Structures are given as structure tokens and as C-alpha cells.
Coordinates of C-alpha atoms and ligand atoms in Angstrom, one line a residue:
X1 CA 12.8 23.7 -15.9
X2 CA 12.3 27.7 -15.6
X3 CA 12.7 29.3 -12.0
X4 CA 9.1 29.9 -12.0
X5 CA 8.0 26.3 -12.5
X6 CA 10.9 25.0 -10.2
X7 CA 9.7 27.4 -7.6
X8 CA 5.8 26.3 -7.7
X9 CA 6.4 22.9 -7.8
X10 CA 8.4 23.6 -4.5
X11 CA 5.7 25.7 -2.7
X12 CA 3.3 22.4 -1.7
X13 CA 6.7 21.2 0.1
X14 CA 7.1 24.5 1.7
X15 CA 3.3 24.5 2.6
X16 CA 4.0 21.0 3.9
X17 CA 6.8 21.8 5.6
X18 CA 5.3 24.9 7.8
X19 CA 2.4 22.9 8.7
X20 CA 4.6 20.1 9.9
X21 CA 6.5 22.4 11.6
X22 CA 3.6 24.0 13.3
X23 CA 2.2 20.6 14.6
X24 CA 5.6 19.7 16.1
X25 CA 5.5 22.9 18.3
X26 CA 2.0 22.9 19.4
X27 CA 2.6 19.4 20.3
X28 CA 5.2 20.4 22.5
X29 CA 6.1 20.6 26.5
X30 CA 9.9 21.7 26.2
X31 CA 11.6 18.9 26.8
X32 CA 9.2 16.1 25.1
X33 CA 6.4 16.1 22.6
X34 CA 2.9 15.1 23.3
X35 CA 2.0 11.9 20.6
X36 CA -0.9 13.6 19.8
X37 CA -2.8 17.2 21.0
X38 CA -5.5 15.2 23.2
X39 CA -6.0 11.5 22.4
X40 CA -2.3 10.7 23.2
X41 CA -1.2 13.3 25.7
X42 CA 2.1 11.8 26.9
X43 CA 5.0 10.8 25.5
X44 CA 5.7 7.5 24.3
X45 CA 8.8 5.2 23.1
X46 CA 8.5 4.9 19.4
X47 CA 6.8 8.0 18.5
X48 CA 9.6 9.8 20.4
X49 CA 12.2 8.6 18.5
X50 CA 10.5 9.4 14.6
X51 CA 9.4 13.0 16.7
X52 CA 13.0 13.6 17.3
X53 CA 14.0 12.7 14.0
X54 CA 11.3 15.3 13.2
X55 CA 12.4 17.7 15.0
X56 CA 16.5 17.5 14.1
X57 CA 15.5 19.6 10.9
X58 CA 14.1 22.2 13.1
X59 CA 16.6 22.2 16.3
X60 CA 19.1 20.1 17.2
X61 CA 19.2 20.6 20.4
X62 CA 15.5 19.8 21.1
X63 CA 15.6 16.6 18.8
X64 CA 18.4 15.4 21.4
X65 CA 16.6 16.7 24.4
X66 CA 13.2 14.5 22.9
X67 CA 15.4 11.4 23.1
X68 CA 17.7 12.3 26.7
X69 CA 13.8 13.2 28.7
X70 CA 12.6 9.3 27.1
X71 CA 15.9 8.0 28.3
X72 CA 15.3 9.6 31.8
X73 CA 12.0 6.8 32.3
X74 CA 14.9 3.9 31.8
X75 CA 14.1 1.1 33.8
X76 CA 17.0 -0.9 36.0
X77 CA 16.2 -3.6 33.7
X78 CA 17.4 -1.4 30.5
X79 CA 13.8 -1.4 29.6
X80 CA 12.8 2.0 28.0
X81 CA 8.7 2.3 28.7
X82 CA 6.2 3.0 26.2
X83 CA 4.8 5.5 28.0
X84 CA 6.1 8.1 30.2
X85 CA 3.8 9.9 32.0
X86 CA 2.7 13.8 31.8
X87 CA 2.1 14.9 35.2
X88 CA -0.1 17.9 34.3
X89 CA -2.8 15.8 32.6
X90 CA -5.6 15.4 35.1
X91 CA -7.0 11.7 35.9
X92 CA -9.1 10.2 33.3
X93 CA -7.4 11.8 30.1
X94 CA -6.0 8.9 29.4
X95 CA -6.5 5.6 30.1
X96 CA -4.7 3.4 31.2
X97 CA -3.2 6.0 33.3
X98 CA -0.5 6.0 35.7
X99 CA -2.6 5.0 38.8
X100 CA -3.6 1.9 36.7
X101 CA -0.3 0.9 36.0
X102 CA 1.3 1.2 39.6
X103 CA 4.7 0.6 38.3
X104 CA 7.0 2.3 41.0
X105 CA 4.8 0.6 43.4
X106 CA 5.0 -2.9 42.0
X107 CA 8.5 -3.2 40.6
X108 CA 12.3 -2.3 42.0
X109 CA 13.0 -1.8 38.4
X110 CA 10.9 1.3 37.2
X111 CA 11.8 4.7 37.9
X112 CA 10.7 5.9 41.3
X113 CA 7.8 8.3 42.1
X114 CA 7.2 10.9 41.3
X115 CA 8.2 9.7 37.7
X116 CA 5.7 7.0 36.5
X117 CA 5.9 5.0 33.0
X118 CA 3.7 2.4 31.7
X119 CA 5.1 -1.4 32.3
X120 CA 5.5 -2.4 28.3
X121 CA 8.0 -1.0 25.9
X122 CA 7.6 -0.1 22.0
X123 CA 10.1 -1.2 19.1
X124 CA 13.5 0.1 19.3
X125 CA 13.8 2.9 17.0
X126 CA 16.0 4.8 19.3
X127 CA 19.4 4.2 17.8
X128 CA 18.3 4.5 14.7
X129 CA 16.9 8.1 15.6
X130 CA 19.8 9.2 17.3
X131 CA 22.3 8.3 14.4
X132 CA 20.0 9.9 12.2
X133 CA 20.2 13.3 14.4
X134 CA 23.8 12.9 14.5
X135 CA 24.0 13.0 10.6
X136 CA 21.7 15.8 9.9
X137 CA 23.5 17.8 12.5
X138 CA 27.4 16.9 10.1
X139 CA 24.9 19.3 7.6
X140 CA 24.5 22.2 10.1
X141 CA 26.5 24.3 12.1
X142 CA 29.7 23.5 14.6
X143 CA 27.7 24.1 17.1
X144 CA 24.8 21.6 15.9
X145 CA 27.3 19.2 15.0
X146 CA 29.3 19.5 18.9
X147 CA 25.8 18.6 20.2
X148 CA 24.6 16.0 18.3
X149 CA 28.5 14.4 18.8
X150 CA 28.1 14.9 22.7
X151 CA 24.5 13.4 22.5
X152 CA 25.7 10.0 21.4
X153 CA 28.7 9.7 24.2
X154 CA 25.4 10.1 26.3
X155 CA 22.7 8.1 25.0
X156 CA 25.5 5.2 23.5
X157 CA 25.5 3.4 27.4
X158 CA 21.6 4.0 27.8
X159 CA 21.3 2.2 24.7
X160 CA 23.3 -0.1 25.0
X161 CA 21.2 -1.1 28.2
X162 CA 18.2 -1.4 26.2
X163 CA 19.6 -3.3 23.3
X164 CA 20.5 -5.7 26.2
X165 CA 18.1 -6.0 28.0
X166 CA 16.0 -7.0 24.4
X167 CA 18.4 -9.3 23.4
X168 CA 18.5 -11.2 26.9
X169 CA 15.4 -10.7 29.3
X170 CA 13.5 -10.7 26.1
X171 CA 14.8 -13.5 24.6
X172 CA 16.1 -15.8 27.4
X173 CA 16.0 -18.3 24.4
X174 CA 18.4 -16.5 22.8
X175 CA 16.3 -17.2 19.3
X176 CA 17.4 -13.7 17.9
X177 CA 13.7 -13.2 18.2
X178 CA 11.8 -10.7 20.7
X179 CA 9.2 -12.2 23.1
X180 CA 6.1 -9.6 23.4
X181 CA 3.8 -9.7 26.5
X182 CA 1.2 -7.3 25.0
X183 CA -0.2 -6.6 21.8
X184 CA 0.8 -2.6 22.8
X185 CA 4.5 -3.3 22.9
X186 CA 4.1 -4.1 18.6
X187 CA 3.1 -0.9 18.7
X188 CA 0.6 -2.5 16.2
X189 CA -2.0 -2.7 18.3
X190 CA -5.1 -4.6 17.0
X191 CA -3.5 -5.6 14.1
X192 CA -5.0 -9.0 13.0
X193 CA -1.4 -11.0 13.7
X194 CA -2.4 -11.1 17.1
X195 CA -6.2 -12.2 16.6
X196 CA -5.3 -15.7 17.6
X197 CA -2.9 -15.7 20.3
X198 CA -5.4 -13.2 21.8
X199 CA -7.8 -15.4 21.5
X200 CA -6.6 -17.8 23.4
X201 CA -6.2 -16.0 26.3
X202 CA -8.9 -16.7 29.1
X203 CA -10.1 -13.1 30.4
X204 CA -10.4 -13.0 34.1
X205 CA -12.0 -10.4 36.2
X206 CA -10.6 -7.0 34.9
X207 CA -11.3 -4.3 37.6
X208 CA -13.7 -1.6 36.0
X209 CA -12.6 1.4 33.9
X210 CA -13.7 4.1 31.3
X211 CA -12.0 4.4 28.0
X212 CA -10.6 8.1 27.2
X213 CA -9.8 7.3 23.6
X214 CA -13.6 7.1 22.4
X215 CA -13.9 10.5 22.9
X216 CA -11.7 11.7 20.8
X217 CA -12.4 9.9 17.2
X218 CA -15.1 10.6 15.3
X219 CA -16.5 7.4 15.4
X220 CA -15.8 3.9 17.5
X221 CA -15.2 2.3 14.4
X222 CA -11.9 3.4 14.0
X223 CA -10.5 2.2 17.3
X224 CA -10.1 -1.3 19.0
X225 CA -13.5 -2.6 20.3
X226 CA -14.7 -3.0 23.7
X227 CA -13.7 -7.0 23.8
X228 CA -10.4 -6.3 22.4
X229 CA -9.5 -3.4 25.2
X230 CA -10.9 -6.2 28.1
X231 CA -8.2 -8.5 26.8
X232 CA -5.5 -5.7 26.7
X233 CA -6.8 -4.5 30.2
X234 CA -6.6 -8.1 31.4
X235 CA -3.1 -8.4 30.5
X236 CA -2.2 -5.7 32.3
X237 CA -3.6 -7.1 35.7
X238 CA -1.3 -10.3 34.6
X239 CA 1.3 -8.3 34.1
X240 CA 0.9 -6.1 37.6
X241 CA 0.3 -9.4 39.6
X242 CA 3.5 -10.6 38.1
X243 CA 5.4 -7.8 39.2
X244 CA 6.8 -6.8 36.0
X245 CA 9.4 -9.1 36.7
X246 CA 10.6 -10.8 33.2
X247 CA 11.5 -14.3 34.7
X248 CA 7.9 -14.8 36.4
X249 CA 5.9 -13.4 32.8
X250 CA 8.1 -15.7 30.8
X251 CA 7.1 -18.7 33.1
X252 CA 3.6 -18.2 32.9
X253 CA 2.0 -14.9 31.0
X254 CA -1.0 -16.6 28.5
X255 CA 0.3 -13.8 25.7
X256 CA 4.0 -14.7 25.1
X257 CA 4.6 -13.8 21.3
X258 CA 7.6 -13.4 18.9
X259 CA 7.2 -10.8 16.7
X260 CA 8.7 -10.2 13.9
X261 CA 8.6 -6.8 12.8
X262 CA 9.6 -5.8 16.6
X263 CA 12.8 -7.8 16.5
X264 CA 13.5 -6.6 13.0
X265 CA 13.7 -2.9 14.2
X266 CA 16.0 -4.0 16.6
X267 CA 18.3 -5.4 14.2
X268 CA 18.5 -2.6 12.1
X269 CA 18.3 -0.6 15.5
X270 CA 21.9 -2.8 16.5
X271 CA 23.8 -1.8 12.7
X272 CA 22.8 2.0 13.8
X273 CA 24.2 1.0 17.1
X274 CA 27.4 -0.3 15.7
X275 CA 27.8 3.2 14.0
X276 CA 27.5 4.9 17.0
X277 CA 30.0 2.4 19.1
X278 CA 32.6 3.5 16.2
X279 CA 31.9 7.2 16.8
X280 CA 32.3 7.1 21.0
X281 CA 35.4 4.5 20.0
X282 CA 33.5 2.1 22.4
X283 CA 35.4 -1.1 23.4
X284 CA 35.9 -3.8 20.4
X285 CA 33.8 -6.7 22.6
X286 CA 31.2 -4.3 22.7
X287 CA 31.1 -3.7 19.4
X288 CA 31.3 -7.3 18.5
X289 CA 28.2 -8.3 20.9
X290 CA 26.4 -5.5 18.9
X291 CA 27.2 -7.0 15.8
X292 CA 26.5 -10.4 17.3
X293 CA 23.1 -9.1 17.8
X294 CA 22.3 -8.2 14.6
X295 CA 23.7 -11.3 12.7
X296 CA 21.4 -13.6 15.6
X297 CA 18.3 -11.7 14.7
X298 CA 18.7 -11.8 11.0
X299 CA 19.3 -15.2 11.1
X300 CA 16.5 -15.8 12.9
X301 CA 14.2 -13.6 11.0
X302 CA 14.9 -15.5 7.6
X303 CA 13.2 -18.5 9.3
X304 CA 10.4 -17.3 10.0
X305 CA 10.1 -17.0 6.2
X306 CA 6.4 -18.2 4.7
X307 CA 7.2 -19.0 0.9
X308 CA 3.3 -19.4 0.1
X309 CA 2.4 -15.7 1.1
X310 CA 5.9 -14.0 0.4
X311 CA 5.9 -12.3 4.0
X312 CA 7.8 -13.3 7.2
X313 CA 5.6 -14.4 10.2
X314 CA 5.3 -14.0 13.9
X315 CA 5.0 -16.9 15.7
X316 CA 3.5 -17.5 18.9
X317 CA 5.7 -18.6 22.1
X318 CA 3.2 -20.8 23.5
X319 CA 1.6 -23.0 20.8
X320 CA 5.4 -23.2 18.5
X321 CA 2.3 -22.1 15.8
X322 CA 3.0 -19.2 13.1
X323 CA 0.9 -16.5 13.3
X324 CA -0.4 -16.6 9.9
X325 CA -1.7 -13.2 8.5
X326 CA -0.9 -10.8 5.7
X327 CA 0.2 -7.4 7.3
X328 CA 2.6 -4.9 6.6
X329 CA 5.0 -6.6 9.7
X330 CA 5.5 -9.8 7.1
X331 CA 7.9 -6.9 5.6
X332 CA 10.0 -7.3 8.6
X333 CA 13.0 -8.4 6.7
X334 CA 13.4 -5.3 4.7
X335 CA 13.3 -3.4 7.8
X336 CA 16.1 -5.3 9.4
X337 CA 18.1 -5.3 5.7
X338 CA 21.2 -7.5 4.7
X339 CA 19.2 -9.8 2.6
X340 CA 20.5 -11.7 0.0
X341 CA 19.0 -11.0 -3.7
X342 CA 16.7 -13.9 -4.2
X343 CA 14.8 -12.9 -0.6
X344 CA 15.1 -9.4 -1.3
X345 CA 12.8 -9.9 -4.7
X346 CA 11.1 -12.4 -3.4
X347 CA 9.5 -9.4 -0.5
X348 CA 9.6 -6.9 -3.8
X349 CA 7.3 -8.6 -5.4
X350 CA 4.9 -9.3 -2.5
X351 CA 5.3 -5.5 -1.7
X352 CA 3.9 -4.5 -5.6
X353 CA 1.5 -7.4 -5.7
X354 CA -2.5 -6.8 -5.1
X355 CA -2.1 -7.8 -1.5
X356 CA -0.2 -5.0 -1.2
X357 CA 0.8 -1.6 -3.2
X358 CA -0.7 -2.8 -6.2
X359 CA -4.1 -3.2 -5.0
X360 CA -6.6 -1.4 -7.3
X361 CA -8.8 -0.5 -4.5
X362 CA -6.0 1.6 -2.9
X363 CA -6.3 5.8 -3.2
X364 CA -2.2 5.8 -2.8
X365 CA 0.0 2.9 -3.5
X366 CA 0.8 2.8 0.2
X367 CA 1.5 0.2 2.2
X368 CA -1.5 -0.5 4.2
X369 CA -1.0 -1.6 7.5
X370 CA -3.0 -5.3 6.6
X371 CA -3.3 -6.6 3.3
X372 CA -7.3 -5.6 1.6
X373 CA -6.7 -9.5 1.1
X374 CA -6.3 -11.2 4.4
X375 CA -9.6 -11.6 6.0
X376 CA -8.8 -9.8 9.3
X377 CA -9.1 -6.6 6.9
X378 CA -11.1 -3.5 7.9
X379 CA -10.6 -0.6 6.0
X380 CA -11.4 1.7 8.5
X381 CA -10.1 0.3 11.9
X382 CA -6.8 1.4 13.2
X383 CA -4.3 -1.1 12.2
X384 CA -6.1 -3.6 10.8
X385 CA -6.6 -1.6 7.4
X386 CA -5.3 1.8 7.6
X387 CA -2.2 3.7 5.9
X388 CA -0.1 4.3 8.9
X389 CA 2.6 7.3 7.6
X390 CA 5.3 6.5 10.3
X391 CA 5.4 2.9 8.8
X392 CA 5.6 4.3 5.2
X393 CA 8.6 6.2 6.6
X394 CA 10.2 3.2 8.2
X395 CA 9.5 0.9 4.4
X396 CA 11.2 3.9 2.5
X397 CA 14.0 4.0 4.6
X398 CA 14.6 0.2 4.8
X399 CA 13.8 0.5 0.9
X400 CA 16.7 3.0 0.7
X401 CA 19.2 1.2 3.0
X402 CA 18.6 -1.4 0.7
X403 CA 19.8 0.2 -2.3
X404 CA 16.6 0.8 -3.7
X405 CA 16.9 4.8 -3.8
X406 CA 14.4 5.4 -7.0
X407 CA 11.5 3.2 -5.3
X408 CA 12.2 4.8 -2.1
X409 CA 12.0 8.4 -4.0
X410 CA 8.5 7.1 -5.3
X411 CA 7.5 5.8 -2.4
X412 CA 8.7 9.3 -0.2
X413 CA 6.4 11.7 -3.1
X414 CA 3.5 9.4 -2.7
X415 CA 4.1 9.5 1.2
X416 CA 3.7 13.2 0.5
X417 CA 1.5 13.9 -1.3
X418 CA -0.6 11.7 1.4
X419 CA 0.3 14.8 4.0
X420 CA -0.4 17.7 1.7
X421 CA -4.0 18.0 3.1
X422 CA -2.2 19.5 6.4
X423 CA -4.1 17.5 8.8
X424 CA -1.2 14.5 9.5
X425 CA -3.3 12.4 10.5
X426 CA -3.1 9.1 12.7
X427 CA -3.5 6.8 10.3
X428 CA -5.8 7.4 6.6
X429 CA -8.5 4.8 5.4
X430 CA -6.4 3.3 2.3
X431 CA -9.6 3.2 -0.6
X432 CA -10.8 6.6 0.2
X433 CA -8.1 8.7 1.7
X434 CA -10.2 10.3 5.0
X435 CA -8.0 10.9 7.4
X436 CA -8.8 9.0 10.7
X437 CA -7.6 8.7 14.3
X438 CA -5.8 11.9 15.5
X439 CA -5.6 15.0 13.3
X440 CA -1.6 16.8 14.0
X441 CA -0.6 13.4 14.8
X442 CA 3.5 14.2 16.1
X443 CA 5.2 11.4 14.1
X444 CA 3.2 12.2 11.2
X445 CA 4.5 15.3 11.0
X446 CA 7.7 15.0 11.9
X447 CA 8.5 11.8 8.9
X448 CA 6.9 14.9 6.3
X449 CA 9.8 17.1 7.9
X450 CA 12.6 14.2 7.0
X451 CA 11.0 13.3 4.3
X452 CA 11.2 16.9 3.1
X453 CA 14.5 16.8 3.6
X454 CA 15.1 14.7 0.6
X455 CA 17.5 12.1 0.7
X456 CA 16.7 9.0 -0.5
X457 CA 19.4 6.6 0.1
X458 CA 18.9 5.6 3.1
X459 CA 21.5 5.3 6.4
Ligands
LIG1 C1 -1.3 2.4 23.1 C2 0.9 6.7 20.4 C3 0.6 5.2 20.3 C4 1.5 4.5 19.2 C5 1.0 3.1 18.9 C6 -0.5 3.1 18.5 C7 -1.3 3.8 19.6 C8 -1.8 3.4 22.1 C9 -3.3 3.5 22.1 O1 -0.8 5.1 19.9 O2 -1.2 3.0 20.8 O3 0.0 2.4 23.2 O4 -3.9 4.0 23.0 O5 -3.9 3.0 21.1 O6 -0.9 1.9 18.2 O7 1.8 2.6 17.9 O8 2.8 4.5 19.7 O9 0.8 7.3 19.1

């Protein structure tokens, strides 16, 4: 290839790149970065963590700062919150907002006022992030390196609080699995998986409100509906009445679910947090309840196996009954990684099949966040249809940890060329390609800037 070819192919990646850049840093308030300019303008769990990642091929120092401020919110519990609060954004710019969730009020465990966090957590990606820093940083200077070294004696305790508190308050059956109280904490929101363990769940008086996220989409189609939002509202008057307390929502909350792509993160989440335990020379129990962790929650993963659709399932607490859709969770064994060959195909070919990347319909032969064949499907609503890029991030990197580098590679240039539009969007409609939700969308942006990096082995 001649320089001047080599050099225009590169200059949509450097394009890319800036722009990515430039959303991180309008996105952000020093020491944390806004999910999104206005629909989203606090800072929440798992965005965080793919923002800092984002950010370590900027600043070192601010990628570790993203993760330290989320760590701040920790609960007594070990819970990290899904959302911690921005105390500059006036009432109403969010909802629910902090005088809805009344957390320092209701529970001994969350952080006292003034600080205020939501009462749900997100999937664990912080381990995962903060290894990943640490490695970028062996690329850069002493000085980058020293940080990013110092940062995991810090955040190794924190997380090892909230890898504990998963494994045990969130799984008092000790199933390997994590128990969900709320469709928010899959961080999949109205994804169809939880259509019928939400239907079941009798909705009471929910004290009045007004929606803030409506006004910031182009239209209401691409958001949860108004019934779906009463349920999630409901559950949060559950979960306030409850306290917050684990022990009393296990023994009674209507929505109790096990979900599958939540406790795979966290085993992948417990191999990164092995790697860190070996860096800080933490104590060899330690290290061997870490590893127990993992092991539990593949083991428990590969039986939620469904041979007829190829995917793994969530199952719901209440009924014993698998939650039987087709959505980009049922990948949740590649996430987690370890398998053995024959399982490892097995998800392959589910992956390529027209439920998935090889449906004709698609624009890109990205995963869509549920199947164009299951019949909870909408092409245009949130995550019941929609090309999320985060989650192509987290696929490519499983697919790479899995020794799969030239599919990952494919998978990373299609991811791409997805973002070289510049908007870095929420989430994209998968036949046409329009970019919905949020425009500058902060985890968007920051997987283009790792992604730009280019390694596709995975870690
Ligand atoms: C509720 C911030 C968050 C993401 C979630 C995504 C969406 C919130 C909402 O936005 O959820 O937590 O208001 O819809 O579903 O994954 O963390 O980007």
C-alpha cells in the first residue's frame, strides 16, 4: 500500500477519533462524565466504566478519576448505584430524580446527604474497566503507568466489596446467578426478556410524576411506553417501602429475576478481578473466593442453556419459569468466556444465523439488541430492536477473549464504520441505520476511542 493510500484510509479513523474525543469532553464535569448532554445528565454505573475505558486513551488520570468519583456513591452494602446524582441539575431534568428515590432517607446503607444515588445498581463492568486502564497505561508514560498502578491498590478493596455483595446479598441462593429487582439494573431496560415477569406484577397506586425523557427524543416511539414506566415507577415505591434492604426484597418483591447477561459480566468482571488481586499481591483466600466466583457463575450460566434457540436464558425467581426470548443477553456465555468448543460453536452459529448478524434486513451485521425474529421485536424502540454500540463493544471483546481475533476485527470495522456519521448515537434502528435516542451518547464515544485503538485480542 503507498503512503498516500495508507494515510486516507486512516483519516475516517482520525475523523472518528476527534469527534469521539470531542463528545467525551463536552460530556464532562471534571471528575465524572454526564451519560448523555441532556437526556441522561448524571452519572451512571455501567456507562462509567466503558466512559473511563474511553477516556484512558485520552488521560489517564481522568479515566481513573471517572471510576474513583462512581466508587465515592458505594453503598455499606458494597452496592455501587446506577445512578449518582448531579447536584447542579435543577428538579425535573430527570426523572426519577433524587427526591423520588429518598435513598439516604430510607436506608443506613446509601451514602449520606448531601450525596444521593438511585437504589438499583447496573452490571459490573468495573473491574473489567479498571484492568483495561491499567494496561493501556503499561503503553504510556511512567508517570501514566504509576497512576494507573496506584489506582488498582485503591479501587481493588472497593471492588472487591461489590463483587461480594453480588455474589451474596444478590444471590443468597448461592446459584452463581444474580437476582434483579428491576428491569433498570439489566441495564436493558424494556427489553422483551422481561415482558413476562413484568407482567405479572400487580401495579398499585404509583404516586404522580412527569417523565423528562420524552422531551428529549424525537419521537415517543423510541422510548419505553407510558404502561411500561408505571410498572418501573411502581417498583420503585416497592422497593422504597422495603427500605432497600436486600433480606426484606428477596422475601417478598413481585419482580425477583435472574439474569443472565448481568451475572455473566460479573464473571468475566471476577477473571479481571483475579488479575488485579495478582497485581496488589492480595491475600491467596482472596484470590481463591474470586476465582470461586467465577467458576460458580459459569457453572451456572451453562444451565441455563436453551438447545432449541441456541441462546442462554434468564429465568425468573418466582415462577422457577425461563424467560424465553431471543435477545442479544442469550449471548451471555460468550461474555463470561471459558467455554468449551462444542458450546462455543454452538453460540457462533446462533450469532451468524438470521436471528441474528445474518439477518438480511439488517443495514450492518450487528448484533441487534433483540432478534428481528422473536416476536417482542420493534425496530425502532430502545432495546427491543435497536443496535446498541456499547454492547457491540462488550461481543467484540468477549469475541477476542475468546480467541476469535479476526471475527472480532470484523466485527470492531463494522462497529465503526456504524460511528463514522459523528453523531454516536444511543442506540441505531438496525434496517435503516437512523440514529435514535441520544446524539453524543458518552459510551458510544468512548468504545469508538478503544476501538480505535486497535487491538483485537481481547484481555
Ligand atoms: C435508566 C444511561 C442509561 C443506561 C441504560 C439505558 C438507559 C435509563 C433510562 O440509560 O437507562 O437507567 O432512563 O432509560 O437503558 O443501560 O445505563 O445511558
Amino acid at each position: 500500500m503507498s503512503t498516500d493510500t495508507a494515510a486516507a484510509d486512516a483519516a475516517p479513523d482520525l475523523a472518528t477519533a476527534a469527534a469521539a474525543a470531542a463528545v467525551l469532553r463536552r460530556n464532562d464535569l471534571g471528575g465524572w462524565t454526564k451519560a448523555a448532554p441532556a437526556l441522561y445528565p448524571h452519572q451512571w454505573s455501567w456507562d462509567s466504566a466503558f466512559i473511563a475505558v474511553g477516556w484512558a486513551h485520552l488521560d489517564i488520570g481522568r479515566a481513573v478519576r471517572e471510576l474513583r468519583t462512581l466508587f465515592a456513591a458505594q453503598w455499606a452494602t458494597g452496592m455501587v448505584p446506577h445512578i449518582v446524582f448531579n447536584p447542579a441539575v435543577p428538579a425535573g431534568g430527570y426523572f426519577p430524580d433524587a427526591a423520588r428515590w429518598e435513598c439516604a432517607a430510607l436506608s443506613p446503607a446509601a451514602p449520606p446527604a448531601p450525596a444521593a444515588t438511585s437504589g438499583l445498581c447496573q452490571p459490573p463492568v468495573h473491574a473489567i474497566a479498571a484492568h483495561r486502564i491499567w494496561q493501556v497505561a503499561q503503553n504510556g508514560s511512567e508517570a501514566d503507568a504509576a497512576t494507573a498502578r496506584a489506582s488498582l491498590d485503591e479501587l481493588y478493596p472497593r471492588l472487591l466489596a461489590w463483587h461480594r455483595y453480588l455474589a451474596t446479598a444478590r444471590d443468597p441462593e448461592g446459584s452463581g446467578l444474580v437476582t434483579i429487582y428491576h428491569p433498570w439494573e439489566s441495564g436493558t431496560d424494556n427489553s422483551p426478556r422481561w415482558d413476562a415477569a413484568m407482567a405479572a406484577v400487580a401495579v398499585g397506586d404509583v404516586p404522580p410524576y412527569v417523565r423528562a425523557d420524552l422531551r428529549h427524543v424525537a419521537d415517543p416511539s423510541q422510548r419505553p411506553t407510558m404502561e411500561e414506566y408505571d410498572r418501573y415507577l411502581w417498583l420503585v415505591e416497592l422497593l422504597k417501602r422495603a427500605h432497600y434492604d436486600d433480606a426484606a426484597i428477596t422475601r417478598a418483591h413481585p419482580f425477583l429475576v435472574k439474569d443472565v447477561l448481568f451475572s455473566a459480566v460479573l464473571v468475566a468482571a471476577n477473571d479481571a478481578l483475579g488479575e488485579i488481586a495478582a497485581v496488589v499481591g492480595a491475600a491467596d483466600a482472596e484470590r481463591a473466593t474470586i476465582a470461586g466466583w467465577a467458576e460458580r457463575g459459569r457453572r451456572a450460566l451453562a444451565e441455563r442453556w436453551d438447545p432449541a434457540l441456541g441462546l442462554c436464558l434468564d429465568y425468573d425467581l418466582r415462577t422457577g419459569a425461563p424467560l424465553a426470548t431471543r435477545t442479544v443477553a442469550g449471548f451471555a456465555p460468550l461474555v463470561a468466556g471459558g467455554l468449551g468448543a462444542d458450546r462455543l460453536a454452538a453460540l457462533l452459529a446462533s450469532f451468524d444465523s438470521p436471528a441474528f448478524l445474518g439477518n438480511p434486513r439488517l443495514q450492518w451485521p450487528l448484533p441487534p439488541s433483540t432478534s428481528p425474529t422473536d416476536p417482542g421485536f420493534r425496530s425502532r424502540s430502545y432495546w427491543r430492536g435497536p443496535t446498541w454500540p456499547f454492547m457491540t463493544w462488550l461481543l467484540w471483546w468477549a469475541l477476542g477473549r475468546a480467541g476469535h481475533p479476526e471475527r472480532a476485527a470484523a466485527l470492531r470495522r463494522t462497529g465503526l464504520a456504524q460511528l463514522a456519521d459523528g453523531r454516536f448515537a444511543e442506540y441505531y434502528e438496525p434496517f435503516t441505520g437512523e440514529p435514535l435516542g441520544s446524539a453524543d451518547q458518552s459510551w458510544t464515544a468512548a468504545v469508538a476511542l478503544d476501538w480505535l485503538a486497535g487491538e483485537d485480542g481481547g484481555t
